[in-house]
Amino acid sequence: MLNFFVIGALDINFAAMLENEDALNAYLEKTCDIENGLLKRINRETYLRETMPHMLSGHFQGRVLAMLAKLVRPKRILEIGTFTGYATLCLAEGLDKEGVLHTIDINEELEERVQSYFDASSFRDQIKYHVGDAAEIVSTIEGDFDLVFIDADKKRNLYYFETLIDRVSSGGLLLIDNVLWKGKVLTDNPDNQTKKVIELNETLARDSRIEKLILPIRDGLFVLRKK
């Protein structure tokens, strides 16, 4: 009986945290490492100048990406979906000294500003910024990768995974963002976009080539480790 009441209390406390999401996010950001000056600038300017600033990875998820990259210490990183370059610079923190990060985005209008952010960073010589259709560009980049971060067109996520899984080294990571899709993956009558996310999640859950788990941060981050 005691266990029942303890579990019930935990459920209530967790529900309360979810209801106060802004306060929880503020606490998470307060208790992780701070953003450097350049990341703060990108964060601020993205919210001032972009119509969909929520696409930014942000402080806490940025620290998660940086931590995962530092654990892997990759020599080669591929990012699909640059946006304003925040996550790119977080991932670059874990790069090997001789490493390179390829990042791809289709938005030509952001190219000049994003490149200026990269040029202002200590990773300017290690980041290769490609603008165009990722489905076409990926095949032109030679070699395998130790870490892949997919955060672009959600309808293509499964395609990107299948295209890249054989190009990820054993022990390497594939990270896929937005896999909880604002909680819509739990709805009884999902829309077409949500069905694509559910299909991706269920396919990855059955795939024996990878170890996998979803981190329920922001909109859900699927962490996949190549066996």
mmCIF file of C-alpha atoms in Angstrom:
data_model
loop_
_atom_site.group_PDB
_atom_site.id
_atom_site.type_symbol
_atom_site.label_atom_id
_atom_site.label_comp_id
_atom_site.label_asym_id
_atom_site.label_seq_id
_atom_site.Cartn_x
_atom_site.Cartn_y
_atom_site.Cartn_z
ATOM 1 C CA MET A 1 0.000 0.000 0.000
ATOM 2 C CA LEU A 2 2.870 2.334 0.838
ATOM 3 C CA ASN A 3 4.359 1.798 -2.623
ATOM 4 C CA PHE A 4 1.040 2.723 -4.179
ATOM 5 C CA PHE A 5 0.903 6.032 -2.341
ATOM 6 C CA VAL A 6 4.549 6.803 -3.110
ATOM 7 C CA ILE A 7 4.078 6.117 -6.812
ATOM 8 C CA GLY A 8 0.868 8.129 -6.806
ATOM 9 C CA ALA A 9 2.658 11.076 -5.209
ATOM 10 C CA LEU A 10 5.425 10.867 -7.799
ATOM 11 C CA ASP A 11 2.869 10.857 -10.604
ATOM 12 C CA ILE A 12 1.185 13.948 -9.155
ATOM 13 C CA ASN A 13 4.505 15.759 -8.780
ATOM 14 C CA PHE A 14 5.540 14.890 -12.340
ATOM 15 C CA ALA A 15 2.195 16.082 -13.689
ATOM 16 C CA ALA A 16 2.643 19.335 -11.794
ATOM 17 C CA MET A 17 6.056 19.827 -13.386
ATOM 18 C CA LEU A 18 4.609 19.313 -16.847
ATOM 19 C CA GLU A 19 1.872 21.854 -16.150
ATOM 20 C CA ASN A 20 4.552 24.378 -15.194
ATOM 21 C CA GLU A 21 6.743 23.756 -18.234
ATOM 22 C CA ASP A 22 8.237 27.246 -18.390
ATOM 23 C CA ALA A 23 9.407 27.059 -14.791
ATOM 24 C CA LEU A 24 10.826 23.578 -15.357
ATOM 25 C CA ASN A 25 12.731 24.722 -18.445
ATOM 26 C CA ALA A 26 14.100 27.692 -16.540
ATOM 27 C CA TYR A 27 15.298 25.356 -13.785
ATOM 28 C CA LEU A 28 16.944 22.997 -16.290
ATOM 29 C CA GLU A 29 18.761 25.906 -17.910
ATOM 30 C CA LYS A 30 19.827 27.253 -14.518
ATOM 31 C CA THR A 31 21.403 23.948 -13.518
ATOM 32 C CA CYS A 32 23.365 23.212 -16.715
ATOM 33 C CA ASP A 33 26.377 25.024 -18.161
ATOM 34 C CA ILE A 34 25.736 28.540 -19.414
ATOM 35 C CA GLU A 35 25.588 29.585 -23.066
ATOM 36 C CA ASN A 36 28.662 31.299 -24.411
ATOM 37 C CA GLY A 37 28.352 34.804 -25.844
ATOM 38 C CA LEU A 38 27.926 33.700 -29.454
ATOM 39 C CA LEU A 39 25.171 31.222 -28.627
ATOM 40 C CA LYS A 40 23.337 33.882 -26.610
ATOM 41 C CA ARG A 41 23.583 36.199 -29.613
ATOM 42 C CA ILE A 42 22.206 33.552 -32.002
ATOM 43 C CA ASN A 43 19.388 32.777 -29.577
ATOM 44 C CA ARG A 44 18.441 36.437 -29.196
ATOM 45 C CA GLU A 45 18.673 37.306 -32.898
ATOM 46 C CA THR A 46 16.709 34.206 -33.914
ATOM 47 C CA TYR A 47 13.807 35.236 -31.685
ATOM 48 C CA LEU A 48 13.998 38.803 -32.950
ATOM 49 C CA ARG A 49 14.263 38.058 -36.673
ATOM 50 C CA GLU A 50 12.700 34.658 -37.453
ATOM 51 C CA THR A 51 9.002 33.818 -37.793
ATOM 52 C CA MET A 52 9.464 30.333 -36.293
ATOM 53 C CA PRO A 53 12.135 30.810 -33.612
ATOM 54 C CA HIS A 54 10.935 27.715 -31.746
ATOM 55 C CA MET A 55 12.874 25.688 -34.331
ATOM 56 C CA LEU A 56 16.033 26.725 -32.460
ATOM 57 C CA SER A 57 17.443 23.935 -30.290
ATOM 58 C CA GLY A 58 17.901 26.359 -27.409
ATOM 59 C CA HIS A 59 19.979 26.411 -24.267
ATOM 60 C CA PHE A 60 19.148 23.099 -22.572
ATOM 61 C CA GLN A 61 18.927 20.924 -25.679
ATOM 62 C CA GLY A 62 22.072 22.611 -26.938
ATOM 63 C CA ARG A 63 23.898 21.457 -23.804
ATOM 64 C CA VAL A 64 22.550 17.935 -24.350
ATOM 65 C CA LEU A 65 23.864 17.912 -27.918
ATOM 66 C CA ALA A 66 27.236 19.255 -26.803
ATOM 67 C CA MET A 67 27.495 16.618 -24.062
ATOM 68 C CA LEU A 68 26.664 13.754 -26.423
ATOM 69 C CA ALA A 69 29.189 15.020 -28.966
ATOM 70 C CA LYS A 70 31.880 15.307 -26.301
ATOM 71 C CA LEU A 71 31.232 11.723 -25.189
ATOM 72 C CA VAL A 72 31.635 10.444 -28.752
ATOM 73 C CA ARG A 73 34.483 12.834 -29.670
ATOM 74 C CA PRO A 74 33.609 12.528 -33.384
ATOM 75 C CA LYS A 75 36.007 13.155 -36.223
ATOM 76 C CA ARG A 76 33.119 13.601 -38.657
ATOM 77 C CA ILE A 77 29.674 15.010 -37.944
ATOM 78 C CA LEU A 78 26.735 15.428 -40.320
ATOM 79 C CA GLU A 79 23.842 17.740 -39.470
ATOM 80 C CA ILE A 80 20.717 17.885 -41.627
ATOM 81 C CA GLY A 81 18.860 21.096 -40.850
ATOM 82 C CA THR A 82 21.099 24.013 -39.860
ATOM 83 C CA PHE A 83 18.461 26.713 -39.304
ATOM 84 C CA THR A 84 20.420 29.554 -37.603
ATOM 85 C CA GLY A 85 23.382 27.409 -36.590
ATOM 86 C CA TYR A 86 22.806 27.110 -32.832
ATOM 87 C CA ALA A 87 22.843 23.297 -32.674
ATOM 88 C CA THR A 88 25.700 23.216 -35.184
ATOM 89 C CA LEU A 89 27.977 25.126 -32.842
ATOM 90 C CA CYS A 90 26.893 23.010 -29.863
ATOM 91 C CA LEU A 91 27.747 19.792 -31.725
ATOM 92 C CA ALA A 92 31.060 21.289 -32.858
ATOM 93 C CA GLU A 93 32.144 21.571 -29.219
ATOM 94 C CA GLY A 94 32.722 17.811 -29.219
ATOM 95 C CA LEU A 95 34.670 17.641 -32.474
ATOM 96 C CA ASP A 96 38.093 16.042 -32.545
ATOM 97 C CA LYS A 97 40.823 18.662 -33.086
ATOM 98 C CA GLU A 98 41.185 17.458 -36.663
ATOM 99 C CA GLY A 99 37.460 16.852 -37.110
ATOM 100 C CA VAL A 100 34.991 18.306 -39.576
ATOM 101 C CA LEU A 101 31.265 19.040 -39.347
ATOM 102 C CA HIS A 102 29.091 19.125 -42.476
ATOM 103 C CA THR A 103 25.778 20.924 -42.023
ATOM 104 C CA ILE A 104 23.038 21.235 -44.653
ATOM 105 C CA ASP A 105 20.078 23.585 -44.921
ATOM 106 C CA ILE A 106 17.757 24.485 -47.773
ATOM 107 C CA ASN A 107 17.089 28.106 -46.731
ATOM 108 C CA GLU A 108 19.239 30.386 -48.910
ATOM 109 C CA GLU A 109 17.949 33.518 -47.177
ATOM 110 C CA LEU A 110 19.742 32.594 -43.951
ATOM 111 C CA GLU A 111 23.045 31.689 -45.575
ATOM 112 C CA GLU A 112 24.924 34.958 -45.103
ATOM 113 C CA ARG A 113 23.909 35.453 -41.476
ATOM 114 C CA VAL A 114 24.518 31.837 -40.460
ATOM 115 C CA GLN A 115 27.906 31.802 -42.151
ATOM 116 C CA SER A 116 28.799 34.943 -40.200
ATOM 117 C CA TYR A 117 28.022 33.094 -36.959
ATOM 118 C CA PHE A 118 30.277 30.222 -37.988
ATOM 119 C CA ASP A 119 33.029 32.643 -38.989
ATOM 120 C CA ALA A 120 32.806 34.250 -35.541
ATOM 121 C CA SER A 121 33.311 30.910 -33.789
ATOM 122 C CA SER A 122 36.448 28.961 -32.956
ATOM 123 C CA PHE A 123 35.191 26.205 -35.295
ATOM 124 C CA ARG A 124 35.102 28.320 -38.471
ATOM 125 C CA ASP A 125 37.710 26.136 -40.213
ATOM 126 C CA GLN A 126 35.972 22.889 -39.217
ATOM 127 C CA ILE A 127 32.385 23.658 -40.259
ATOM 128 C CA LYS A 128 31.412 23.019 -43.884
ATOM 129 C CA TYR A 129 28.097 24.750 -44.579
ATOM 130 C CA HIS A 130 26.046 23.441 -47.522
ATOM 131 C CA VAL A 131 22.907 25.171 -48.814
ATOM 132 C CA GLY A 132 20.465 23.118 -50.876
ATOM 133 C CA ASP A 133 18.407 19.926 -50.812
ATOM 134 C CA ALA A 134 19.927 17.538 -48.261
ATOM 135 C CA ALA A 135 18.685 14.492 -50.196
ATOM 136 C CA GLU A 136 20.919 15.586 -53.076
ATOM 137 C CA ILE A 137 23.864 16.968 -51.092
ATOM 138 C CA VAL A 138 24.411 14.005 -48.740
ATOM 139 C CA SER A 139 25.532 11.770 -51.599
ATOM 140 C CA THR A 140 28.182 14.320 -52.622
ATOM 141 C CA ILE A 141 29.861 14.284 -49.186
ATOM 142 C CA GLU A 142 32.389 11.473 -49.070
ATOM 143 C CA GLY A 143 33.150 9.243 -46.099
ATOM 144 C CA ASP A 144 31.406 7.926 -43.008
ATOM 145 C CA PHE A 145 30.262 9.775 -39.887
ATOM 146 C CA ASP A 146 30.658 9.298 -36.139
ATOM 147 C CA LEU A 147 27.632 11.447 -35.308
ATOM 148 C CA VAL A 148 24.570 12.418 -37.348
ATOM 149 C CA PHE A 149 21.927 14.915 -36.225
ATOM 150 C CA ILE A 150 18.687 14.977 -38.243
ATOM 151 C CA ASP A 151 16.480 18.010 -37.647
ATOM 152 C CA ALA A 152 14.849 18.961 -40.946
ATOM 153 C CA ASP A 153 11.833 17.855 -43.011
ATOM 154 C CA LYS A 154 10.070 15.368 -40.715
ATOM 155 C CA LYS A 155 8.497 13.513 -43.653
ATOM 156 C CA ARG A 156 11.987 12.539 -44.804
ATOM 157 C CA ASN A 157 13.393 11.417 -41.455
ATOM 158 C CA LEU A 158 13.042 7.717 -42.201
ATOM 159 C CA TYR A 159 14.613 8.235 -45.623
ATOM 160 C CA TYR A 160 17.573 10.050 -44.070
ATOM 161 C CA PHE A 161 17.996 7.303 -41.482
ATOM 162 C CA GLU A 162 17.963 4.512 -44.056
ATOM 163 C CA THR A 163 20.317 6.471 -46.312
ATOM 164 C CA LEU A 164 22.840 7.163 -43.552
ATOM 165 C CA ILE A 165 22.773 4.154 -41.215
ATOM 166 C CA ASP A 166 25.393 2.308 -43.264
ATOM 167 C CA ARG A 167 27.587 5.411 -43.241
ATOM 168 C CA VAL A 168 27.706 5.648 -39.443
ATOM 169 C CA SER A 169 30.661 3.971 -37.758
ATOM 170 C CA SER A 170 30.123 1.266 -35.129
ATOM 171 C CA GLY A 171 29.535 2.985 -31.796
ATOM 172 C CA GLY A 172 28.504 6.180 -33.567
ATOM 173 C CA LEU A 173 25.316 8.121 -32.847
ATOM 174 C CA LEU A 174 22.318 9.166 -34.911
ATOM 175 C CA LEU A 175 20.152 11.807 -33.251
ATOM 176 C CA ILE A 176 16.673 12.619 -34.587
ATOM 177 C CA ASP A 177 14.720 15.590 -33.241
ATOM 178 C CA ASN A 178 10.966 16.169 -32.772
ATOM 179 C CA VAL A 179 10.005 12.514 -32.365
ATOM 180 C CA LEU A 180 7.283 13.213 -29.777
ATOM 181 C CA TRP A 181 5.715 15.814 -32.069
ATOM 182 C CA LYS A 182 4.172 17.987 -29.327
ATOM 183 C CA GLY A 183 2.654 14.873 -27.754
ATOM 184 C CA LYS A 184 0.586 14.108 -30.851
ATOM 185 C CA VAL A 185 2.166 10.625 -31.096
ATOM 186 C CA LEU A 186 -0.223 9.656 -28.268
ATOM 187 C CA THR A 187 -3.414 10.811 -29.983
ATOM 188 C CA ASP A 188 -6.042 8.307 -31.116
ATOM 189 C CA ASN A 189 -6.576 9.930 -34.516
ATOM 190 C CA PRO A 190 -3.205 11.285 -35.665
ATOM 191 C CA ASP A 191 -2.949 13.558 -38.691
ATOM 192 C CA ASN A 192 -0.769 12.614 -41.664
ATOM 193 C CA GLN A 193 2.316 14.404 -40.359
ATOM 194 C CA THR A 194 1.996 12.699 -36.982
ATOM 195 C CA LYS A 195 1.539 9.322 -38.705
ATOM 196 C CA LYS A 196 4.950 9.826 -40.328
ATOM 197 C CA VAL A 197 6.536 10.469 -36.943
ATOM 198 C CA ILE A 198 4.834 7.396 -35.446
ATOM 199 C CA GLU A 199 5.962 5.269 -38.391
ATOM 200 C CA LEU A 200 9.525 6.468 -37.867
ATOM 201 C CA ASN A 201 9.464 5.720 -34.137
ATOM 202 C CA GLU A 202 7.954 2.262 -34.570
ATOM 203 C CA THR A 203 10.404 1.378 -37.350
ATOM 204 C CA LEU A 204 13.396 2.454 -35.264
ATOM 205 C CA ALA A 205 12.098 0.565 -32.226
ATOM 206 C CA ARG A 206 12.212 -2.678 -34.270
ATOM 207 C CA ASP A 207 15.606 -2.053 -35.903
ATOM 208 C CA SER A 208 18.231 -4.497 -34.584
ATOM 209 C CA ARG A 209 21.162 -2.522 -36.007
ATOM 210 C CA ILE A 210 20.866 0.128 -33.324
ATOM 211 C CA GLU A 211 20.454 0.623 -29.594
ATOM 212 C CA LYS A 212 17.840 3.259 -29.006
ATOM 213 C CA LEU A 213 15.970 5.479 -26.559
ATOM 214 C CA ILE A 214 13.951 8.684 -26.697
ATOM 215 C CA LEU A 215 14.977 11.513 -24.401
ATOM 216 C CA PRO A 216 11.770 13.421 -23.551
ATOM 217 C CA ILE A 217 13.399 16.847 -23.745
ATOM 218 C CA ARG A 218 11.653 19.650 -25.650
ATOM 219 C CA ASP A 219 9.891 17.843 -28.518
ATOM 220 C CA GLY A 220 11.641 14.489 -28.059
ATOM 221 C CA LEU A 221 15.163 13.490 -29.125
ATOM 222 C CA PHE A 222 15.721 9.948 -30.426
ATOM 223 C CA VAL A 223 19.229 8.787 -29.526
ATOM 224 C CA LEU A 224 20.379 5.856 -31.659
ATOM 225 C CA ARG A 225 23.711 4.078 -31.219
ATOM 226 C CA LYS A 226 25.010 2.011 -34.134
ATOM 227 C CA LYS A 227 25.995 -1.486 -32.981
#
